[in-house]
């Protein structure tokens, strides 16, 4: 499909959007005619992982840098150039574009064919730490078709602090679809080349499991037996609990800015300087704990939205979530590892902040002991700096997360994507969605095109953080609220890529869209 044809369709869709409240898109498109768009190339490159060459994807700007940085208020006027032979489509995670520019096949636009391009044009109204990634197949995201997308506020630009962006990924040399086939029992053990843990939970119906809810603090001390590729056995549960699974897959590497701890990125910093870490969990199937080591920091923002600061040294980061942490380095300088520890296991990755002349020692890629489990302990403490105005919900919906571990099929309200019934909302409504997890695994749930606020956990109401992705642990219910002010059809799914590929996705559709 040619750029001309796509651009013509884009303008027609923009006109339709303006008719239902999307007029800002039309204004941005008119303004943008006088300027050239920024170019984002979808291409391939080769990196080194554990001493081996790995051919991966890349999202690069005109200077060959991974990702983009904007200033709040600027137009997101970008021409996506697909330089691959295969089709692709990129989602702007956490942004609120017009629905037809959200980058989800079928729901928003057709995939961009190899050699084709597409021009995106909308206004960046919010600042924060966001990211971009393919929404056109697990094989693309697992091969690093993702990149940071940073929108700095005018205050950020003036602030006297160094910004350090850290993007985390899990990585496999194997074919992700073969790993999924093995998880689903469609490949014999060993045939897929390893990577997937055997489904030791047999044919358990996860919707009927008698499993009590536990906090991350409680679960941090659980005796979990990690199983390696090709062996049987799940994660051992607590007495009286059914077995629970934490990590489906043992990856070949865990990356921070595409590097392992065998050769970590060393970021030069100043003694006594202020640093803002912008941390992005871009992993497909791994939750992390961010460990600041000798440093103490303030968590100041989650998913791009400011919170009342929370001080600490360790913070959980579920798949697709972002954390902004502000640090003050010691005046004496030194080398300061910032590590991301894999949930429920010993693997870790990270970067090093180092002042001039600091001695940097070797950092092992395995910790001395297993980390805990990412739960809701921190989530219950977070308070937004910019909460939604008080208002009763006009509509309350339920999303029940279910599945079958033996078949490795994951559902929302009893159906896999393609057979799903959309969650319907009306333009202008205050909507609440209660996400009830009846499975034995946690699910990081992401709603496109919308900033929501967590308003209840297991029925206890509170003013929680504003987000776009929230973790829902086993047997817990998390409720969020949002203003239905972005007309269209929006993907709503688990951001564990293997769970989404296996069916855990639906959509939130506005009446008339």
Coordinates of C-alpha atoms in Angstrom, one line a residue:
X1 CA 0.0 0.0 0.0
X2 CA 1.5 3.4 -0.9
X3 CA 2.0 6.2 1.4
X4 CA -0.3 8.4 -0.7
X5 CA -3.2 5.9 -0.3
X6 CA -2.6 5.6 3.4
X7 CA -2.3 9.3 3.9
X8 CA -5.5 9.9 2.1
X9 CA -7.3 7.4 4.3
X10 CA -5.7 9.0 7.4
X11 CA -7.1 12.4 6.4
X12 CA -10.6 10.9 5.8
X13 CA -10.4 9.1 9.2
X14 CA -9.3 12.3 10.8
X15 CA -12.3 14.2 9.4
X16 CA -14.5 11.5 10.9
X17 CA -12.7 11.8 14.2
X18 CA -13.3 15.5 14.3
X19 CA -17.0 14.9 13.9
X20 CA -17.1 12.9 17.1
X21 CA -14.9 15.1 19.2
X22 CA -11.5 14.5 17.6
X23 CA -11.1 17.9 16.1
X24 CA -7.5 18.4 17.5
X25 CA -6.3 15.7 15.1
X26 CA -7.6 17.7 12.1
X27 CA -6.0 20.9 13.4
X28 CA -2.7 19.1 13.9
X29 CA -2.8 17.7 10.4
X30 CA -3.5 21.1 8.9
X31 CA -0.6 22.6 10.8
X32 CA 1.7 19.7 9.9
X33 CA 1.4 20.3 6.2
X34 CA 4.0 23.1 6.5
X35 CA 6.7 20.9 8.0
X36 CA 8.4 17.7 7.4
X37 CA 7.6 14.8 9.7
X38 CA 10.2 13.1 11.9
X39 CA 11.2 9.7 10.5
X40 CA 11.0 6.5 12.4
X41 CA 12.7 3.6 10.7
X42 CA 11.6 0.0 11.4
X43 CA 14.7 -2.0 10.5
X44 CA 17.1 -4.7 11.6
X45 CA 20.5 -4.8 13.1
X46 CA 22.9 -7.1 14.9
X47 CA 23.8 -6.9 18.6
X48 CA 25.8 -9.2 20.8
X49 CA 24.1 -11.1 23.6
X50 CA 26.2 -13.4 25.8
X51 CA 29.0 -13.5 23.3
X52 CA 26.7 -14.5 20.4
X53 CA 25.5 -12.4 17.5
X54 CA 21.8 -11.7 17.5
X55 CA 19.8 -10.3 14.7
X56 CA 17.1 -8.1 16.1
X57 CA 14.7 -5.4 15.1
X58 CA 15.1 -1.7 15.7
X59 CA 13.0 1.5 15.9
X60 CA 15.5 4.2 15.0
X61 CA 15.2 8.0 14.4
X62 CA 17.0 9.8 11.5
X63 CA 20.3 9.9 13.5
X64 CA 20.1 6.1 14.1
X65 CA 19.2 6.5 17.8
X66 CA 16.7 4.1 19.4
X67 CA 13.4 5.8 20.1
X68 CA 12.2 9.4 20.3
X69 CA 12.2 12.4 22.7
X70 CA 9.7 15.2 22.5
X71 CA 8.6 18.2 24.5
X72 CA 5.1 18.4 25.8
X73 CA 2.8 20.3 23.5
X74 CA 4.7 19.4 20.3
X75 CA 2.9 17.5 17.6
X76 CA 3.6 13.8 17.2
X77 CA 4.2 14.2 13.5
X78 CA 6.0 11.0 12.5
X79 CA 6.4 9.1 9.3
X80 CA 6.9 5.4 10.1
X81 CA 9.0 3.8 7.4
X82 CA 8.8 0.0 7.3
X83 CA 12.1 -1.1 5.9
X84 CA 11.3 -4.8 6.5
X85 CA 10.0 -7.3 4.1
X86 CA 7.3 -8.3 6.6
X87 CA 4.4 -6.2 7.7
X88 CA 4.3 -4.4 11.0
X89 CA 2.4 -1.9 13.1
X90 CA 3.7 0.2 16.0
X91 CA 1.7 1.1 19.1
X92 CA 2.5 4.3 21.1
X93 CA 2.2 2.8 24.6
X94 CA 0.6 5.2 27.1
X95 CA -0.3 7.9 24.6
X96 CA -3.8 9.0 23.8
X97 CA -3.9 9.4 20.0
X98 CA -7.0 9.2 17.8
X99 CA -8.2 5.6 17.7
X100 CA -7.2 5.1 14.1
X101 CA -3.6 6.0 14.9
X102 CA -3.1 3.7 17.9
X103 CA -1.2 1.0 16.0
X104 CA -3.3 -2.1 16.6
X105 CA -4.2 -4.4 13.7
X106 CA -7.9 -4.4 12.8
X107 CA -9.0 -2.3 15.7
X108 CA -7.3 0.9 14.5
X109 CA -5.5 0.4 11.2
X110 CA -4.2 -2.2 8.7
X111 CA -0.6 -3.4 9.2
X112 CA 2.0 -1.5 7.2
X113 CA 3.3 -3.7 4.5
X114 CA 7.0 -4.2 3.9
X115 CA 8.4 -1.2 2.2
X116 CA 5.4 0.9 3.1
X117 CA 5.0 4.0 5.3
X118 CA 2.3 5.8 7.4
X119 CA 2.2 9.3 8.7
X120 CA 1.0 9.9 12.2
X121 CA -0.1 13.3 13.4
X122 CA -1.6 14.2 16.8
X123 CA -0.8 16.5 19.7
X124 CA 1.3 15.4 22.7
X125 CA -0.8 16.8 25.6
X126 CA 0.9 14.9 28.5
X127 CA 4.6 14.6 29.5
X128 CA 6.1 11.5 30.9
X129 CA 8.0 8.2 30.3
X130 CA 6.3 6.2 27.6
X131 CA 7.5 3.6 25.0
X132 CA 6.7 2.2 21.5
X133 CA 6.5 -1.4 20.4
X134 CA 5.1 -3.6 17.7
X135 CA 1.5 -4.8 18.1
X136 CA 1.8 -7.2 15.1
X137 CA 3.1 -10.4 16.6
X138 CA 5.0 -11.9 19.5
X139 CA 8.0 -12.7 17.2
X140 CA 8.6 -8.9 16.7
X141 CA 8.4 -7.8 20.3
X142 CA 10.6 -10.7 21.5
X143 CA 13.2 -9.6 18.9
X144 CA 13.3 -6.1 20.4
X145 CA 10.9 -4.1 18.1
X146 CA 10.5 -1.6 20.9
X147 CA 12.0 1.7 22.0
X148 CA 11.7 4.5 24.6
X149 CA 9.3 7.4 23.9
X150 CA 10.1 10.3 26.3
X151 CA 7.9 13.4 26.5
X152 CA 9.6 16.1 28.6
X153 CA 7.6 18.9 30.2
X154 CA 8.9 22.5 29.9
X155 CA 9.8 22.1 33.6
X156 CA 11.8 19.0 32.8
X157 CA 13.8 20.9 30.2
X158 CA 14.8 23.6 32.7
X159 CA 15.4 21.3 35.7
X160 CA 19.1 20.8 36.7
X161 CA 19.2 17.0 36.6
X162 CA 20.6 14.3 34.4
X163 CA 18.0 12.1 32.7
X164 CA 19.0 8.4 32.3
X165 CA 16.6 6.2 30.3
X166 CA 16.8 2.4 31.0
X167 CA 14.8 0.0 28.9
X168 CA 14.5 -3.6 30.2
X169 CA 13.9 -6.6 28.0
X170 CA 13.8 -10.4 28.2
X171 CA 15.5 -12.1 25.3
X172 CA 15.5 -15.4 23.6
X173 CA 17.5 -16.8 20.6
X174 CA 14.6 -19.2 20.0
X175 CA 11.5 -18.7 17.9
X176 CA 8.9 -17.3 20.3
X177 CA 6.1 -19.0 18.5
X178 CA 7.8 -22.4 19.0
X179 CA 8.1 -21.5 22.7
X180 CA 4.4 -20.7 22.8
X181 CA 3.6 -24.0 20.9
X182 CA 5.5 -25.9 23.6
X183 CA 3.7 -24.1 26.4
X184 CA 0.4 -25.1 24.7
X185 CA 1.6 -28.7 24.3
X186 CA 1.6 -28.5 20.5
X187 CA 5.4 -29.5 20.5
X188 CA 7.0 -32.4 22.1
X189 CA 9.6 -31.6 24.9
X190 CA 12.9 -30.7 23.3
X191 CA 11.5 -30.2 19.8
X192 CA 11.0 -26.5 20.2
X193 CA 14.6 -26.1 21.5
X194 CA 13.7 -25.3 25.1
X195 CA 12.8 -22.0 26.7
X196 CA 9.3 -22.9 27.9
X197 CA 8.7 -24.4 31.3
X198 CA 6.5 -27.4 31.3
X199 CA 2.9 -26.8 32.4
X200 CA 3.1 -28.7 35.7
X201 CA -0.3 -27.6 36.8
X202 CA -1.9 -30.3 34.6
X203 CA -5.5 -29.7 33.6
X204 CA -6.4 -27.5 36.5
X205 CA -9.4 -25.3 35.9
X206 CA -8.0 -22.0 37.1
X207 CA -11.5 -20.5 37.4
X208 CA -12.3 -23.0 40.2
X209 CA -9.0 -22.8 42.2
X210 CA -9.2 -22.2 45.9
X211 CA -6.4 -19.8 46.2
X212 CA -6.1 -17.1 48.9
X213 CA -4.8 -13.7 48.0
X214 CA -1.3 -12.8 49.2
X215 CA 0.6 -9.6 49.2
X216 CA 4.0 -9.1 47.7
X217 CA 5.4 -8.9 51.2
X218 CA 3.9 -12.3 52.1
X219 CA 5.0 -13.9 48.8
X220 CA 8.5 -12.6 49.0
X221 CA 9.4 -15.3 51.5
X222 CA 7.7 -18.2 49.6
X223 CA 9.9 -21.2 48.8
X224 CA 9.7 -21.2 45.0
X225 CA 11.4 -24.0 43.1
X226 CA 12.5 -22.5 39.8
X227 CA 12.4 -25.0 37.0
X228 CA 14.6 -24.8 33.9
X229 CA 13.7 -25.4 30.3
X230 CA 12.7 -28.9 29.4
X231 CA 12.0 -30.0 33.0
X232 CA 8.7 -30.6 34.8
X233 CA 7.4 -28.9 37.9
X234 CA 5.7 -25.6 38.5
X235 CA 6.2 -23.0 41.3
X236 CA 5.6 -24.6 44.7
X237 CA 2.7 -22.9 46.5
X238 CA 2.1 -22.3 50.2
X239 CA 0.4 -24.9 52.4
X240 CA -3.3 -25.0 51.6
X241 CA -2.8 -23.3 48.2
X242 CA -3.0 -24.7 44.8
X243 CA 0.3 -24.4 42.8
X244 CA 1.0 -21.1 41.2
X245 CA 3.2 -20.2 38.3
X246 CA 5.4 -17.2 38.3
X247 CA 7.7 -17.4 35.3
X248 CA 6.6 -19.4 32.3
X249 CA 9.8 -19.1 30.4
X250 CA 13.5 -19.1 31.2
X251 CA 15.1 -16.6 28.8
X252 CA 18.6 -16.7 27.3
X253 CA 19.3 -13.2 28.7
X254 CA 17.8 -10.2 30.5
X255 CA 18.8 -6.9 29.0
X256 CA 19.2 -3.3 30.2
X257 CA 19.5 -1.0 27.2
X258 CA 20.3 -4.1 25.2
X259 CA 23.2 -5.2 27.3
X260 CA 23.8 -7.8 30.0
X261 CA 25.8 -7.5 33.2
X262 CA 28.7 -9.1 31.4
X263 CA 29.1 -5.8 29.7
X264 CA 26.7 -3.3 31.3
X265 CA 26.2 0.3 30.2
X266 CA 28.2 2.6 32.3
X267 CA 26.6 6.0 32.6
X268 CA 29.0 9.0 33.5
X269 CA 27.5 11.0 36.3
X270 CA 28.7 13.9 38.6
X271 CA 29.5 13.6 42.3
X272 CA 26.6 15.1 44.2
X273 CA 24.5 15.3 41.0
X274 CA 20.8 14.8 40.6
X275 CA 19.7 12.0 38.4
X276 CA 16.2 11.1 37.1
X277 CA 16.0 7.5 36.1
X278 CA 13.3 6.8 33.5
X279 CA 12.8 3.0 33.8
X280 CA 10.8 1.1 31.2
X281 CA 9.9 -2.6 31.6
X282 CA 9.7 -3.6 28.0
X283 CA 9.9 -7.4 28.8
X284 CA 7.4 -9.7 27.2
X285 CA 7.1 -12.1 30.1
X286 CA 9.1 -10.8 33.1
X287 CA 8.4 -8.7 36.1
X288 CA 11.3 -7.0 37.8
X289 CA 12.3 -5.4 41.1
X290 CA 14.4 -2.3 40.6
X291 CA 17.2 -2.3 43.2
X292 CA 19.0 0.9 43.7
X293 CA 21.6 -0.7 45.9
X294 CA 23.5 1.8 48.0
X295 CA 21.3 4.7 46.8
X296 CA 18.0 5.8 48.1
X297 CA 15.6 7.4 45.6
X298 CA 12.1 9.0 45.3
X299 CA 9.6 7.3 43.0
X300 CA 8.0 10.4 41.5
X301 CA 6.0 9.0 38.6
X302 CA 4.4 5.8 37.3
X303 CA 3.4 5.1 33.7
X304 CA 4.2 8.7 32.9
X305 CA 2.0 10.3 35.6
X306 CA 3.2 12.1 38.7
X307 CA 2.6 10.7 42.2
X308 CA 3.1 11.9 45.7
X309 CA 6.8 10.9 46.0
X310 CA 7.6 7.5 47.7
X311 CA 11.1 7.0 49.1
X312 CA 12.9 3.7 48.9
X313 CA 15.7 1.5 47.5
X314 CA 13.6 -1.3 45.8
X315 CA 10.5 -0.8 43.6
X316 CA 8.5 -3.3 41.7
X317 CA 8.0 -2.9 37.9
X318 CA 5.5 -5.1 36.2
X319 CA 5.6 -5.8 32.5
X320 CA 4.9 -2.6 30.4
X321 CA 5.0 -0.3 33.5
X322 CA 7.3 2.7 33.8
X323 CA 8.9 4.1 36.9
X324 CA 10.6 7.6 37.3
X325 CA 13.0 7.6 40.2
X326 CA 14.9 10.7 41.3
X327 CA 18.3 10.3 42.9
X328 CA 20.9 12.5 44.6
X329 CA 24.4 11.0 44.2
X330 CA 26.9 11.1 47.1
X331 CA 29.3 14.0 47.0
X332 CA 32.2 11.7 47.2
X333 CA 31.3 9.9 44.0
X334 CA 31.7 6.3 43.2
X335 CA 30.2 3.5 41.1
X336 CA 26.5 2.7 41.7
X337 CA 24.8 -0.3 40.1
X338 CA 21.1 0.0 39.4
X339 CA 19.8 -3.5 39.0
X340 CA 16.6 -5.1 37.7
X341 CA 16.0 -8.4 39.5
X342 CA 13.8 -11.0 37.9
X343 CA 10.7 -11.8 39.9
X344 CA 10.8 -15.0 41.9
X345 CA 14.3 -16.0 40.7
X346 CA 18.0 -15.0 40.9
X347 CA 18.6 -13.6 37.4
X348 CA 19.4 -9.8 37.1
X349 CA 20.4 -7.1 34.7
X350 CA 21.1 -3.4 35.0
X351 CA 23.4 -0.4 34.4
X352 CA 26.1 1.4 36.4
X353 CA 26.1 5.0 37.3
X354 CA 29.7 6.0 37.8
X355 CA 31.6 9.2 38.5
X356 CA 34.9 9.9 36.8
X357 CA 37.7 7.6 38.0
X358 CA 35.4 5.3 40.0
X359 CA 36.4 1.7 40.2
X360 CA 33.8 -0.6 38.6
X361 CA 33.8 -4.2 39.8
X362 CA 32.3 -7.2 38.1
X363 CA 28.6 -7.6 38.7
X364 CA 27.2 -11.1 38.6
X365 CA 24.2 -11.8 36.5
X366 CA 22.7 -13.9 39.3
X367 CA 21.9 -12.6 42.8
X368 CA 22.7 -14.5 45.9
X369 CA 19.0 -15.2 46.6
X370 CA 15.7 -15.2 44.8
X371 CA 13.7 -12.0 44.7
X372 CA 10.1 -11.9 45.9
X373 CA 6.9 -11.7 43.9
X374 CA 5.5 -8.5 42.4
X375 CA 2.1 -7.8 44.1
X376 CA 0.0 -4.9 45.2
X377 CA 1.8 -3.7 48.3
X378 CA 3.2 -0.6 46.7
X379 CA 0.2 0.0 44.5
X380 CA -2.0 0.5 47.6
X381 CA 0.4 3.2 48.8
X382 CA 0.6 5.3 45.7
X383 CA -1.3 8.5 45.5
X384 CA -1.7 10.6 42.4
X385 CA -0.5 14.2 42.1
X386 CA -3.3 14.8 39.6
X387 CA -6.3 12.7 40.5
X388 CA -9.5 12.4 38.6
X389 CA -12.2 14.9 39.8
X390 CA -14.7 13.2 42.2
X391 CA -17.6 11.8 40.3
X392 CA -19.9 8.8 40.5
X393 CA -19.5 6.1 37.8
X394 CA -22.0 6.2 35.0
X395 CA -21.1 2.6 34.1
X396 CA -19.4 -0.3 35.9
X397 CA -18.0 -3.2 34.0
X398 CA -16.3 -6.5 34.9
X399 CA -13.4 -8.2 33.2
X400 CA -12.8 -11.7 34.5
X401 CA -9.3 -13.1 33.7
X402 CA -9.4 -16.8 33.2
X403 CA -7.7 -19.7 31.4
X404 CA -6.6 -23.2 31.2
X405 CA -2.9 -23.8 32.1
X406 CA -2.6 -27.2 30.5
X407 CA -3.8 -25.9 27.2
X408 CA -2.1 -22.5 27.9
X409 CA -5.2 -20.6 26.8
X410 CA -6.0 -17.3 28.4
X411 CA -9.3 -15.5 28.4
X412 CA -11.2 -12.4 29.3
X413 CA -14.8 -13.0 30.4
X414 CA -14.6 -16.6 29.2
X415 CA -13.5 -15.9 25.6
X416 CA -10.2 -15.6 23.7
X417 CA -9.6 -12.6 21.4
X418 CA -11.5 -13.0 18.2
X419 CA -14.4 -14.6 20.0
X420 CA -14.6 -11.8 22.6
X421 CA -17.5 -9.5 23.3
X422 CA -16.2 -5.9 23.6
X423 CA -16.8 -3.9 26.7
X424 CA -19.1 -1.1 25.7
X425 CA -19.0 2.5 27.0
X426 CA -20.5 5.8 26.0
X427 CA -18.8 9.1 25.1
X428 CA -18.6 11.4 28.2
X429 CA -19.2 8.7 30.8
X430 CA -17.2 8.0 33.9
X431 CA -16.5 4.3 33.6
X432 CA -15.2 1.8 36.2
X433 CA -13.8 -1.6 35.2
X434 CA -13.3 -4.2 37.9
X435 CA -10.6 -6.7 36.8
X436 CA -11.1 -10.0 38.6
X437 CA -8.2 -12.5 38.3
X438 CA -9.3 -16.1 38.9
X439 CA -6.1 -17.6 37.5
X440 CA -2.9 -18.8 39.1
X441 CA -0.8 -16.2 37.4
X442 CA -0.5 -12.4 37.6
X443 CA -1.6 -10.4 34.6
X444 CA -0.4 -6.8 33.8
X445 CA -3.5 -5.3 32.2
X446 CA -3.2 -2.4 29.7
X447 CA -5.9 -0.3 28.3
X448 CA -5.0 1.6 25.2
X449 CA -5.8 5.3 24.5
X450 CA -6.8 6.0 28.1
X451 CA -5.3 7.2 31.3
X452 CA -7.1 5.5 34.2
X453 CA -6.9 5.8 38.0
X454 CA -6.8 2.8 40.3
X455 CA -9.7 3.3 42.7
X456 CA -10.1 0.0 44.5
X457 CA -8.2 -3.2 45.4
X458 CA -10.3 -6.2 46.5
X459 CA -13.2 -3.8 47.2
X460 CA -11.3 -1.3 49.4
X461 CA -11.7 2.1 47.8
X462 CA -8.9 4.7 47.7
X463 CA -7.4 7.3 45.4
X464 CA -4.7 5.3 43.7
X465 CA -2.2 6.2 41.0
X466 CA -3.1 7.2 37.4
X467 CA -1.8 4.6 35.0
X468 CA -2.2 2.8 31.7
X469 CA -1.0 -0.6 33.0
X470 CA -1.9 -2.3 36.3
X471 CA -0.8 -5.6 37.7
X472 CA -3.6 -8.0 38.9
X473 CA -2.2 -10.8 41.0
X474 CA -3.9 -14.2 41.4
X475 CA -7.3 -14.1 43.2
X476 CA -7.2 -10.3 43.4
X477 CA -9.6 -7.8 42.0
X478 CA -8.3 -4.3 40.9
X479 CA -10.8 -1.6 39.9
X480 CA -9.9 1.5 37.8
X481 CA -11.9 4.5 36.6
X482 CA -11.5 6.7 33.6
X483 CA -13.3 9.4 31.6
X484 CA -14.6 8.0 28.3
X485 CA -13.4 11.0 26.3
X486 CA -11.4 9.4 23.5
X487 CA -13.9 8.0 21.0
X488 CA -13.0 4.8 19.2
X489 CA -12.2 1.2 19.7
X490 CA -9.4 0.4 22.2
X491 CA -7.4 -2.7 22.9
X492 CA -7.6 -4.0 26.5
X493 CA -5.2 -6.9 27.1
X494 CA -2.7 -8.6 29.3
X495 CA 0.8 -7.3 28.5
X496 CA 2.5 -10.6 29.0
X497 CA 3.0 -11.2 25.3
X498 CA 2.6 -14.9 25.6
X499 CA -0.7 -14.5 27.4
X500 CA -2.0 -12.0 24.9
X501 CA -0.9 -14.2 22.0
X502 CA -2.8 -17.1 23.7
X503 CA -6.0 -15.1 23.8
X504 CA -6.1 -12.6 26.8
X505 CA -7.3 -9.6 24.9
X506 CA -10.6 -7.8 24.3
X507 CA -11.5 -4.2 23.4
X508 CA -13.3 -1.3 25.0
X509 CA -15.6 0.1 22.3
X510 CA -17.5 3.4 22.4
X511 CA -21.1 3.2 21.3
X512 CA -21.2 4.1 17.6
X513 CA -17.5 3.5 16.9

